[in-house]
mmCIF file of C-alpha atoms in Angstrom:
data_model
loop_
_atom_site.group_PDB
_atom_site.id
_atom_site.type_symbol
_atom_site.label_atom_id
_atom_site.label_comp_id
_atom_site.label_asym_id
_atom_site.label_seq_id
_atom_site.Cartn_x
_atom_site.Cartn_y
_atom_site.Cartn_z
ATOM 1 C CA UNK A 1430 109.627 108.906 160.016
ATOM 2 C CA UNK A 1431 106.403 110.559 158.837
ATOM 3 C CA UNK A 1432 105.900 113.941 160.495
ATOM 4 C CA UNK A 1433 102.247 113.011 161.132
ATOM 5 C CA UNK A 1434 103.509 111.153 164.215
ATOM 6 C CA UNK A 1435 104.984 114.223 165.789
ATOM 7 C CA UNK A 1436 103.461 115.886 168.824
ATOM 8 C CA UNK A 1437 104.670 119.514 169.045
ATOM 9 C CA UNK A 1438 107.745 119.413 171.260
ATOM 10 C CA UNK A 1439 106.550 122.413 173.266
ATOM 11 C CA UNK A 1440 103.529 120.347 174.365
ATOM 12 C CA UNK A 1441 105.838 117.534 175.482
ATOM 13 C CA UNK A 1442 108.031 119.844 177.572
ATOM 14 C CA UNK A 1443 104.986 121.509 179.130
ATOM 15 C CA UNK A 1444 103.939 118.173 180.616
ATOM 16 C CA UNK A 1445 107.016 118.265 182.893
ATOM 17 C CA UNK A 1446 108.516 121.765 182.944
ATOM 18 C CA UNK A 1447 107.302 125.285 183.613
ATOM 19 C CA UNK A 1448 109.824 126.709 181.145
ATOM 20 C CA UNK A 1449 111.335 125.164 178.031
ATOM 21 C CA UNK A 1450 114.277 122.950 179.114
ATOM 22 C CA UNK A 1451 117.570 122.382 177.377
ATOM 23 C CA UNK A 1452 117.459 119.239 175.251
ATOM 24 C CA UNK A 1453 120.800 117.561 175.880
ATOM 25 C CA UNK A 1454 120.141 114.724 173.485
ATOM 26 C CA UNK A 1455 117.348 113.423 171.263
ATOM 27 C CA UNK A 1456 117.169 109.875 169.900
ATOM 28 C CA UNK A 1457 115.014 108.452 167.122
ATOM 29 C CA UNK A 1458 114.583 104.760 167.990
ATOM 30 C CA UNK A 1459 111.832 104.045 165.454
ATOM 31 C CA UNK A 1460 111.851 100.603 163.860
ATOM 32 C CA UNK A 1461 109.480 100.847 160.937
ATOM 33 C CA UNK A 1462 106.037 102.374 160.754
ATOM 34 C CA UNK A 1463 104.552 100.167 163.500
ATOM 35 C CA UNK A 1464 107.217 100.882 166.129
ATOM 36 C CA UNK A 1465 107.469 104.620 166.766
ATOM 37 C CA UNK A 1466 109.849 105.644 169.571
ATOM 38 C CA UNK A 1467 111.604 108.899 170.387
ATOM 39 C CA UNK A 1468 113.614 109.764 173.493
ATOM 40 C CA UNK A 1469 114.673 113.184 174.769
ATOM 41 C CA UNK A 1470 117.081 113.968 177.609
ATOM 42 C CA UNK A 1471 115.863 117.272 179.046
ATOM 43 C CA UNK A 1472 117.250 119.529 181.796
ATOM 44 C CA UNK A 1473 116.004 122.863 183.132
ATOM 45 C CA UNK A 1474 118.781 123.167 185.711
ATOM 46 C CA UNK A 1475 116.605 121.771 188.482
ATOM 47 C CA UNK A 1476 115.248 118.552 187.034
ATOM 48 C CA UNK A 1477 116.860 116.216 184.499
ATOM 49 C CA UNK A 1478 114.529 113.722 182.828
ATOM 50 C CA UNK A 1479 114.509 111.085 180.115
ATOM 51 C CA UNK A 1480 111.257 111.763 178.250
ATOM 52 C CA UNK A 1481 109.931 108.945 176.080
ATOM 53 C CA UNK A 1482 107.362 109.297 173.308
ATOM 54 C CA UNK A 1483 106.053 106.055 171.795
ATOM 55 C CA UNK A 1484 103.427 104.317 169.710
ATOM 56 C CA UNK A 1485 103.808 100.570 169.283
ATOM 57 C CA UNK A 1486 102.242 97.254 170.239
ATOM 58 C CA UNK A 1487 104.097 96.974 173.558
ATOM 59 C CA UNK A 1488 103.510 100.443 175.030
ATOM 60 C CA UNK A 1489 100.218 101.416 176.652
ATOM 61 C CA UNK A 1490 98.930 102.901 179.879
ATOM 62 C CA UNK A 1491 98.609 99.547 181.646
ATOM 63 C CA UNK A 1492 102.153 98.547 180.779
ATOM 64 C CA UNK A 1493 103.660 101.882 181.766
ATOM 65 C CA UNK A 1494 101.876 101.665 185.123
ATOM 66 C CA UNK A 1495 103.165 98.112 185.523
ATOM 67 C CA UNK A 1496 106.720 99.162 184.668
ATOM 68 C CA UNK A 1497 106.517 101.895 187.307
ATOM 69 C CA UNK A 1498 105.453 99.396 189.962
ATOM 70 C CA UNK A 1499 108.150 96.903 188.983
ATOM 71 C CA UNK A 1500 110.795 99.648 189.080
ATOM 72 C CA UNK A 1501 109.623 100.470 192.609
ATOM 73 C CA UNK A 1502 109.971 96.811 193.642
ATOM 74 C CA UNK A 1503 113.466 96.557 192.143
ATOM 75 C CA UNK A 1504 114.531 99.611 194.147
ATOM 76 C CA UNK A 1505 113.167 98.035 197.334
ATOM 77 C CA UNK A 1506 115.469 95.065 196.650
ATOM 78 C CA UNK A 1507 118.479 97.379 196.460
ATOM 79 C CA UNK A 1508 118.655 97.303 192.656
ATOM 80 C CA UNK A 1509 118.732 100.966 191.665
ATOM 81 C CA UNK A 1510 116.367 101.870 188.814
ATOM 82 C CA UNK A 1511 115.322 105.416 187.853
ATOM 83 C CA UNK A 1512 111.639 105.945 188.650
ATOM 84 C CA UNK A 1513 108.910 106.858 186.171
ATOM 85 C CA UNK A 1514 107.758 110.294 187.338
ATOM 86 C CA UNK A 1515 104.246 111.788 187.096
ATOM 87 C CA UNK A 1516 103.723 114.770 184.818
ATOM 88 C CA UNK A 1517 102.143 118.067 185.918
ATOM 89 C CA UNK A 1518 98.707 116.510 185.385
ATOM 90 C CA UNK A 1519 99.611 113.753 187.890
ATOM 91 C CA UNK A 1520 99.682 111.171 185.070
ATOM 92 C CA UNK A 1521 102.350 108.475 184.838
ATOM 93 C CA UNK A 1522 101.745 108.569 181.085
ATOM 94 C CA UNK A 1523 100.046 111.121 178.845
ATOM 95 C CA UNK A 1524 97.873 109.442 176.225
ATOM 96 C CA UNK A 1525 96.496 110.953 173.048
ATOM 97 C CA UNK A 1526 95.081 109.641 169.775
ATOM 98 C CA UNK A 1527 96.040 110.912 166.342
ATOM 99 C CA UNK A 1528 94.629 109.491 163.105
ATOM 100 C CA UNK A 1529 93.188 106.579 165.080
ATOM 101 C CA UNK A 1530 96.554 105.655 166.601
ATOM 102 C CA UNK A 1531 97.493 105.674 170.306
ATOM 103 C CA UNK A 1532 100.520 107.623 171.515
ATOM 104 C CA UNK A 1533 102.059 107.793 174.993
ATOM 105 C CA UNK A 1534 104.459 110.259 176.598
ATOM 106 C CA UNK A 1535 106.145 109.358 179.900
ATOM 107 C CA UNK A 1536 109.350 110.288 181.685
ATOM 108 C CA UNK A 1537 111.972 108.732 183.937
ATOM 109 C CA UNK A 1538 114.527 110.226 186.281
ATOM 110 C CA UNK A 1539 117.922 110.580 184.658
ATOM 111 C CA UNK A 1540 120.128 107.740 185.940
ATOM 112 C CA UNK A 1541 122.659 108.506 188.684
ATOM 113 C CA UNK A 1542 125.188 106.094 187.186
ATOM 114 C CA UNK A 1543 126.836 105.323 183.852
ATOM 115 C CA UNK A 1544 125.840 102.321 181.784
ATOM 116 C CA UNK A 1545 128.275 99.471 181.191
ATOM 117 C CA UNK A 1546 128.582 100.610 177.569
ATOM 118 C CA UNK A 1547 129.881 103.964 178.792
ATOM 119 C CA UNK A 1548 132.429 102.111 180.967
ATOM 120 C CA UNK A 1549 133.536 99.547 178.376
ATOM 121 C CA UNK A 1550 137.232 99.491 179.208
ATOM 122 C CA UNK A 1551 139.612 96.500 178.951
ATOM 123 C CA UNK A 1552 140.308 96.043 182.672
ATOM 124 C CA UNK A 1553 136.621 95.233 183.301
ATOM 125 C CA UNK A 1554 137.025 91.940 181.418
ATOM 126 C CA UNK A 1555 138.954 88.790 182.228
ATOM 127 C CA UNK A 1556 141.299 86.988 179.858
ATOM 128 C CA UNK A 1557 138.389 85.474 177.918
ATOM 129 C CA UNK A 1558 136.243 88.602 177.770
ATOM 130 C CA UNK A 1559 133.860 88.132 180.708
ATOM 131 C CA UNK A 1560 132.978 91.478 182.361
ATOM 132 C CA UNK A 1561 133.617 91.635 186.102
ATOM 133 C CA UNK A 1562 130.062 92.809 186.865
ATOM 134 C CA UNK A 1563 128.173 89.906 185.241
ATOM 135 C CA UNK A 1564 128.027 87.677 188.329
ATOM 136 C CA UNK A 1565 126.310 90.463 190.282
ATOM 137 C CA UNK A 1566 123.811 90.942 187.446
ATOM 138 C CA UNK A 1567 122.985 87.234 187.739
ATOM 139 C CA UNK A 1568 122.647 87.480 191.518
ATOM 140 C CA UNK A 1569 120.177 90.339 191.039
ATOM 141 C CA UNK A 1570 118.098 88.061 188.803
ATOM 142 C CA UNK A 1571 118.016 85.528 191.639
ATOM 143 C CA UNK A 1572 116.821 88.206 194.074
ATOM 144 C CA UNK A 1573 113.932 89.205 191.806
ATOM 145 C CA UNK A 1574 113.060 85.571 191.074
ATOM 146 C CA UNK A 1575 112.807 84.813 194.794
ATOM 147 C CA UNK A 1576 110.124 87.498 195.234
ATOM 148 C CA UNK A 1577 107.680 85.681 192.915
ATOM 149 C CA UNK A 1578 106.089 88.943 191.814
ATOM 150 C CA UNK A 1579 102.747 88.280 190.135
ATOM 151 C CA UNK A 1580 101.244 91.718 189.460
ATOM 152 C CA UNK A 1581 101.925 92.133 185.723
ATOM 153 C CA UNK A 1582 99.389 90.691 183.298
ATOM 154 C CA UNK A 1583 101.651 90.642 180.220
ATOM 155 C CA UNK A 1584 104.699 88.537 179.262
ATOM 156 C CA UNK A 1585 108.214 89.920 179.048
ATOM 157 C CA UNK A 1586 110.508 90.123 176.057
ATOM 158 C CA UNK A 1587 111.925 86.779 177.231
ATOM 159 C CA UNK A 1588 108.596 84.998 176.671
ATOM 160 C CA UNK A 1589 109.007 81.476 175.363
ATOM 161 C CA UNK A 1590 105.673 79.944 174.359
ATOM 162 C CA UNK A 1591 103.559 83.006 173.603
ATOM 163 C CA UNK A 1592 103.867 86.107 171.413
ATOM 164 C CA UNK A 1593 105.359 89.115 173.176
ATOM 165 C CA UNK A 1594 102.911 91.684 171.822
ATOM 166 C CA UNK A 1595 99.396 91.532 170.326
ATOM 167 C CA UNK A 1596 100.744 92.216 166.833
ATOM 168 C CA UNK A 1597 102.942 89.082 166.872
ATOM 169 C CA UNK A 1598 101.455 85.954 165.302
ATOM 170 C CA UNK A 1599 103.753 83.367 166.914
ATOM 171 C CA UNK A 1600 106.287 82.991 169.679
ATOM 172 C CA UNK A 1601 109.831 83.892 168.690
ATOM 173 C CA UNK A 1602 111.170 80.331 168.795
ATOM 174 C CA UNK A 1603 108.510 79.072 166.383
ATOM 175 C CA UNK A 1604 109.129 82.041 164.113
ATOM 176 C CA UNK A 1605 112.846 81.215 164.012
ATOM 177 C CA UNK A 1606 112.232 77.509 163.380
ATOM 178 C CA UNK A 1607 109.894 78.195 160.458
ATOM 179 C CA UNK A 1608 112.253 80.776 158.986
ATOM 180 C CA UNK A 1609 115.105 78.237 159.100
ATOM 181 C CA UNK A 1610 112.936 75.530 157.522
ATOM 182 C CA UNK A 1611 111.676 77.799 154.742
ATOM 183 C CA UNK A 1612 115.173 78.960 153.837
ATOM 184 C CA UNK A 1613 116.471 75.400 153.604
ATOM 185 C CA UNK A 1614 113.450 74.338 151.538
ATOM 186 C CA UNK A 1615 114.093 77.096 149.011
ATOM 187 C CA UNK A 1616 117.891 77.272 148.920
ATOM 188 C CA UNK A 1617 119.165 73.900 150.195
ATOM 189 C CA UNK A 1618 116.485 71.371 149.199
ATOM 190 C CA UNK A 1619 118.833 68.394 149.607
ATOM 191 C CA UNK A 1620 118.787 69.055 153.365
ATOM 192 C CA UNK A 1621 115.062 69.684 153.620
ATOM 193 C CA UNK A 1622 114.062 66.130 154.733
ATOM 194 C CA UNK A 1623 116.593 66.334 157.578
ATOM 195 C CA UNK A 1624 115.337 69.766 158.603
ATOM 196 C CA UNK A 1625 111.723 68.563 158.500
ATOM 197 C CA UNK A 1626 112.678 65.937 161.087
ATOM 198 C CA UNK A 1627 114.276 68.652 163.212
ATOM 199 C CA UNK A 1628 111.021 70.624 163.048
ATOM 200 C CA UNK A 1629 109.140 67.528 164.212
ATOM 201 C CA UNK A 1630 111.475 67.314 167.214
ATOM 202 C CA UNK A 1631 111.031 71.025 167.864
ATOM 203 C CA UNK A 1632 107.241 70.786 168.008
ATOM 204 C CA UNK A 1633 107.333 67.589 170.094
ATOM 205 C CA UNK A 1634 109.494 69.471 172.615
ATOM 206 C CA UNK A 1635 107.182 72.466 172.456
ATOM 207 C CA UNK A 1636 104.131 70.362 173.313
ATOM 208 C CA UNK A 1637 105.995 68.622 176.143
ATOM 209 C CA UNK A 1638 106.901 72.022 177.570
ATOM 210 C CA UNK A 1639 103.335 73.317 177.225
ATOM 211 C CA UNK A 1640 102.155 70.503 179.482
ATOM 212 C CA UNK A 1641 104.387 71.556 182.399
ATOM 213 C CA UNK A 1642 104.721 75.302 181.792
ATOM 214 C CA UNK A 1643 101.558 76.445 183.647
ATOM 215 C CA UNK A 1644 102.751 74.766 186.869
ATOM 216 C CA UNK A 1645 106.056 76.673 187.013
ATOM 217 C CA UNK A 1646 106.551 79.473 189.591
ATOM 218 C CA UNK A 1647 106.629 82.993 188.143
ATOM 219 C CA UNK A 1648 108.022 86.435 188.862
ATOM 220 C CA UNK A 1649 108.175 89.772 187.024
ATOM 221 C CA UNK A 1650 111.453 90.852 185.424
ATOM 222 C CA UNK A 1651 113.090 93.770 183.597
ATOM 223 C CA UNK A 1652 113.966 91.455 180.667
ATOM 224 C CA UNK A 1653 116.517 93.500 178.722
ATOM 225 C CA UNK A 1654 119.932 92.903 180.277
ATOM 226 C CA UNK A 1655 122.158 94.234 177.518
ATOM 227 C CA UNK A 1656 125.126 96.391 178.502
ATOM 228 C CA UNK A 1657 123.387 99.626 177.511
ATOM 229 C CA UNK A 1658 120.872 98.996 180.331
ATOM 230 C CA UNK A 1659 123.274 97.883 183.101
ATOM 231 C CA UNK A 1660 124.346 100.621 185.523
ATOM 232 C CA UNK A 1661 127.780 100.625 187.184
ATOM 233 C CA UNK A 1662 129.016 102.691 190.125
ATOM 234 C CA UNK A 1663 132.354 104.504 190.393
ATOM 235 C CA UNK A 1664 134.042 101.193 191.281
ATOM 236 C CA UNK A 1665 132.588 99.560 188.143
ATOM 237 C CA UNK A 1666 130.280 97.365 190.205
ATOM 238 C CA UNK A 1667 126.744 96.581 189.063
ATOM 239 C CA UNK A 1668 124.177 98.718 190.883
ATOM 240 C CA UNK A 1669 121.042 98.811 188.778
ATOM 241 C CA UNK A 1670 119.100 98.949 185.533
ATOM 242 C CA UNK A 1671 117.345 101.251 183.123
ATOM 243 C CA UNK A 1672 114.716 100.590 180.437
ATOM 244 C CA UNK A 1673 111.788 98.417 181.501
ATOM 245 C CA UNK A 1674 109.847 98.529 178.222
ATOM 246 C CA UNK A 1675 110.308 94.772 177.642
ATOM 247 C CA UNK A 1676 109.533 93.787 181.234
ATOM 248 C CA UNK A 1677 106.758 91.377 182.157
ATOM 249 C CA UNK A 1678 105.785 88.230 184.024
ATOM 250 C CA UNK A 1679 107.632 84.998 183.264
ATOM 251 C CA UNK A 1680 108.110 81.516 184.667
ATOM 252 C CA UNK A 1681 111.274 81.869 186.725
ATOM 253 C CA UNK A 1682 112.808 78.798 185.099
ATOM 254 C CA UNK A 1683 112.459 80.303 181.634
ATOM 255 C CA UNK A 1684 113.860 83.683 182.617
ATOM 256 C CA UNK A 1685 116.798 82.413 184.652
ATOM 257 C CA UNK A 1686 117.869 79.699 182.207
ATOM 258 C CA UNK A 1687 117.658 82.063 179.262
ATOM 259 C CA UNK A 1688 119.588 84.726 181.170
ATOM 260 C CA UNK A 1689 122.261 82.209 182.164
ATOM 261 C CA UNK A 1690 122.665 81.212 178.506
ATOM 262 C CA UNK A 1691 122.667 84.734 177.127
ATOM 263 C CA UNK A 1692 125.091 86.030 179.755
ATOM 264 C CA UNK A 1693 127.876 83.619 178.823
ATOM 265 C CA UNK A 1694 130.886 85.741 177.878
ATOM 266 C CA UNK A 1695 133.851 83.840 176.470
ATOM 267 C CA UNK A 1696 135.551 84.757 173.226
ATOM 268 C CA UNK A 1697 136.507 81.128 172.618
ATOM 269 C CA UNK A 1698 132.852 80.413 171.812
ATOM 270 C CA UNK A 1699 132.748 82.804 168.852
ATOM 271 C CA UNK A 1700 134.591 82.630 165.550
ATOM 272 C CA UNK A 1701 137.404 85.178 165.782
ATOM 273 C CA UNK A 1702 136.622 86.355 162.226
ATOM 274 C CA UNK A 1703 132.840 86.421 162.617
ATOM 275 C CA UNK A 1704 131.367 86.885 166.090
ATOM 276 C CA UNK A 1705 127.913 85.732 164.941
ATOM 277 C CA UNK A 1706 129.307 82.302 164.097
ATOM 278 C CA UNK A 1707 129.752 80.070 167.151
ATOM 279 C CA UNK A 1708 132.555 77.564 167.582
ATOM 280 C CA UNK A 1709 130.347 75.362 169.762
ATOM 281 C CA UNK A 1710 128.142 74.505 166.781
ATOM 282 C CA UNK A 1711 131.085 72.684 165.236
ATOM 283 C CA UNK A 1712 133.320 71.500 168.082
ATOM 284 C CA UNK A 1713 132.141 69.348 170.991
ATOM 285 C CA UNK A 1714 134.787 70.644 173.381
ATOM 286 C CA UNK A 1715 133.484 74.182 172.835
ATOM 287 C CA UNK A 1716 129.907 73.088 173.500
ATOM 288 C CA UNK A 1717 131.098 71.376 176.675
ATOM 289 C CA UNK A 1718 132.733 74.669 177.693
ATOM 290 C CA UNK A 1719 129.508 76.532 176.956
ATOM 291 C CA UNK A 1720 127.527 74.212 179.233
ATOM 292 C CA UNK A 1721 130.155 74.532 181.973
ATOM 293 C CA UNK A 1722 129.879 78.344 181.816
ATOM 294 C CA UNK A 1723 126.084 78.146 181.730
ATOM 295 C CA UNK A 1724 126.077 76.109 184.947
ATOM 296 C CA UNK A 1725 128.445 78.612 186.581
ATOM 297 C CA UNK A 1726 125.930 81.349 185.760
ATOM 298 C CA UNK A 1727 123.093 79.259 187.199
ATOM 299 C CA UNK A 1728 125.047 78.879 190.454
ATOM 300 C CA UNK A 1729 125.225 82.679 190.767
ATOM 301 C CA UNK A 1730 121.446 82.885 190.406
ATOM 302 C CA UNK A 1731 121.020 80.050 192.912
ATOM 303 C CA UNK A 1732 122.774 82.082 195.601
ATOM 304 C CA UNK A 1733 119.423 83.864 195.965
ATOM 305 C CA UNK A 1734 116.954 81.546 194.255
ATOM 306 C CA UNK A 1735 116.592 77.855 195.218
ATOM 307 C CA UNK A 1736 114.861 75.983 192.399
ATOM 308 C CA UNK A 1737 111.824 73.906 193.334
ATOM 309 C CA UNK A 1738 111.537 70.214 192.557
ATOM 310 C CA UNK A 1739 108.925 71.064 189.907
ATOM 311 C CA UNK A 1740 111.413 73.368 188.185
ATOM 312 C CA UNK A 1741 114.212 70.811 188.378
ATOM 313 C CA UNK A 1742 112.016 68.184 186.738
ATOM 314 C CA UNK A 1743 110.930 70.603 184.011
ATOM 315 C CA UNK A 1744 114.430 71.885 183.256
ATOM 316 C CA UNK A 1745 115.516 69.206 180.696
ATOM 317 C CA UNK A 1746 112.270 69.715 178.767
ATOM 318 C CA UNK A 1747 112.660 73.480 178.727
ATOM 319 C CA UNK A 1748 116.341 73.294 177.823
ATOM 320 C CA UNK A 1749 115.704 71.043 174.813
ATOM 321 C CA UNK A 1750 113.166 73.526 173.472
ATOM 322 C CA UNK A 1751 114.935 76.779 174.331
ATOM 323 C CA UNK A 1752 118.365 75.637 173.208
ATOM 324 C CA UNK A 1753 117.422 75.043 169.566
ATOM 325 C CA UNK A 1754 116.343 77.297 166.684
ATOM 326 C CA UNK A 1755 117.127 80.997 166.967
ATOM 327 C CA UNK A 1756 117.802 83.919 164.613
ATOM 328 C CA UNK A 1757 121.528 83.235 164.499
ATOM 329 C CA UNK A 1758 121.024 79.766 163.023
ATOM 330 C CA UNK A 1759 119.275 81.108 159.923
ATOM 331 C CA UNK A 1760 122.060 83.654 159.469
ATOM 332 C CA UNK A 1761 124.604 80.850 159.829
ATOM 333 C CA UNK A 1762 122.953 78.463 157.353
ATOM 334 C CA UNK A 1763 122.975 81.299 154.805
ATOM 335 C CA UNK A 1764 126.650 81.966 155.494
ATOM 336 C CA UNK A 1765 127.785 78.337 155.160
ATOM 337 C CA UNK A 1766 125.455 77.147 152.410
ATOM 338 C CA UNK A 1767 128.370 76.161 150.182
ATOM 339 C CA UNK A 1768 130.090 74.131 152.912
ATOM 340 C CA UNK A 1769 128.506 70.676 153.245
ATOM 341 C CA UNK A 1770 130.690 69.676 156.185
ATOM 342 C CA UNK A 1771 129.601 72.678 158.241
ATOM 343 C CA UNK A 1772 125.954 72.232 157.269
ATOM 344 C CA UNK A 1773 126.061 68.615 158.469
ATOM 345 C CA UNK A 1774 127.676 69.652 161.741
ATOM 346 C CA UNK A 1775 125.255 72.526 162.359
ATOM 347 C CA UNK A 1776 122.244 70.274 161.796
ATOM 348 C CA UNK A 1777 123.801 67.580 163.998
ATOM 349 C CA UNK A 1778 124.300 70.174 166.750
ATOM 350 C CA UNK A 1779 120.650 71.226 166.547
ATOM 351 C CA UNK A 1780 119.504 67.608 166.727
ATOM 352 C CA UNK A 1781 121.735 66.963 169.737
ATOM 353 C CA UNK A 1782 120.383 69.989 171.603
ATOM 354 C CA UNK A 1783 116.787 68.922 170.959
ATOM 355 C CA UNK A 1784 117.350 65.359 172.175
ATOM 356 C CA UNK A 1785 119.966 65.729 174.930
ATOM 357 C CA UNK A 1786 119.154 64.612 178.460
ATOM 358 C CA UNK A 1787 122.567 64.976 180.086
ATOM 359 C CA UNK A 1788 122.237 68.335 181.889
ATOM 360 C CA UNK A 1789 120.586 69.059 185.221
ATOM 361 C CA UNK A 1790 120.379 72.153 187.383
ATOM 362 C CA UNK A 1791 123.240 72.097 189.927
#
């Protein structure tokens, strides 16, 4: 990364410490020129902090203040989350401009607990690979959903019909659909007419969802539930979360359904030789299993969040749209491009997902 980004480290430490702390770990999380992120774990013997230094389209003073408030609300619900702490100038975030670009420095308490990644041991998973703590993660989603928080003005990383950040030109689903179409047009032209029809279905579903989306109840969510952000106590039970930089306001139906889909853990659903390739694209019994596991996850969420009639009516529309094109499908079509049987079955699976009307919320 270009050194022109760098703020002198001494100036960073001085925002939080009287004397230069020990830096236990530093992480460069930059993703290209437009997404600058560095993280430092600092400790002076009295105070241990995770100091974050960022310049990108989804970090600004308003968002950092919103993350701090949402973290506070999660803690009130009994979901432990390290707080964003003010610096010595009483700022939640220090802002400066260099070469016309905005930079922010903010810090969080160091977490009291290990992440699930740090505890990734075999006895935490059942015979099919589901971690024992996942159901409690889902219940925590239900707790937050039931609060109907409405104080954030920006969407989360789970957003469905809008771009996540100002620099994005389309929502992620549309981006994935167009990427899939363009690849087939260039590399597999014999299948292009069929894929064009799938795109028509995709946009019909998108417009149907747009008509009902504004009426759906909302809440504000952390929106990054990967294992590196899940905190476990000494008994390996879920207790909390770190990393709110993708958090935002979402329709509860979108967030909970997407979470229930993404938190399915069963090794039978992935090709044993290639985890990115899914067995349920090619075998109906595996797709039936996937839906069964999805509904089990929804039931965990429903222990704390009762869906409204409006949400129940909107669910089939949302599911047809959400459960279609994604990044993994473009990777898969590239992988199988010499296998006509698999191409036919993958396209048939996509069509089925975009037209199915056989699933309801339990």
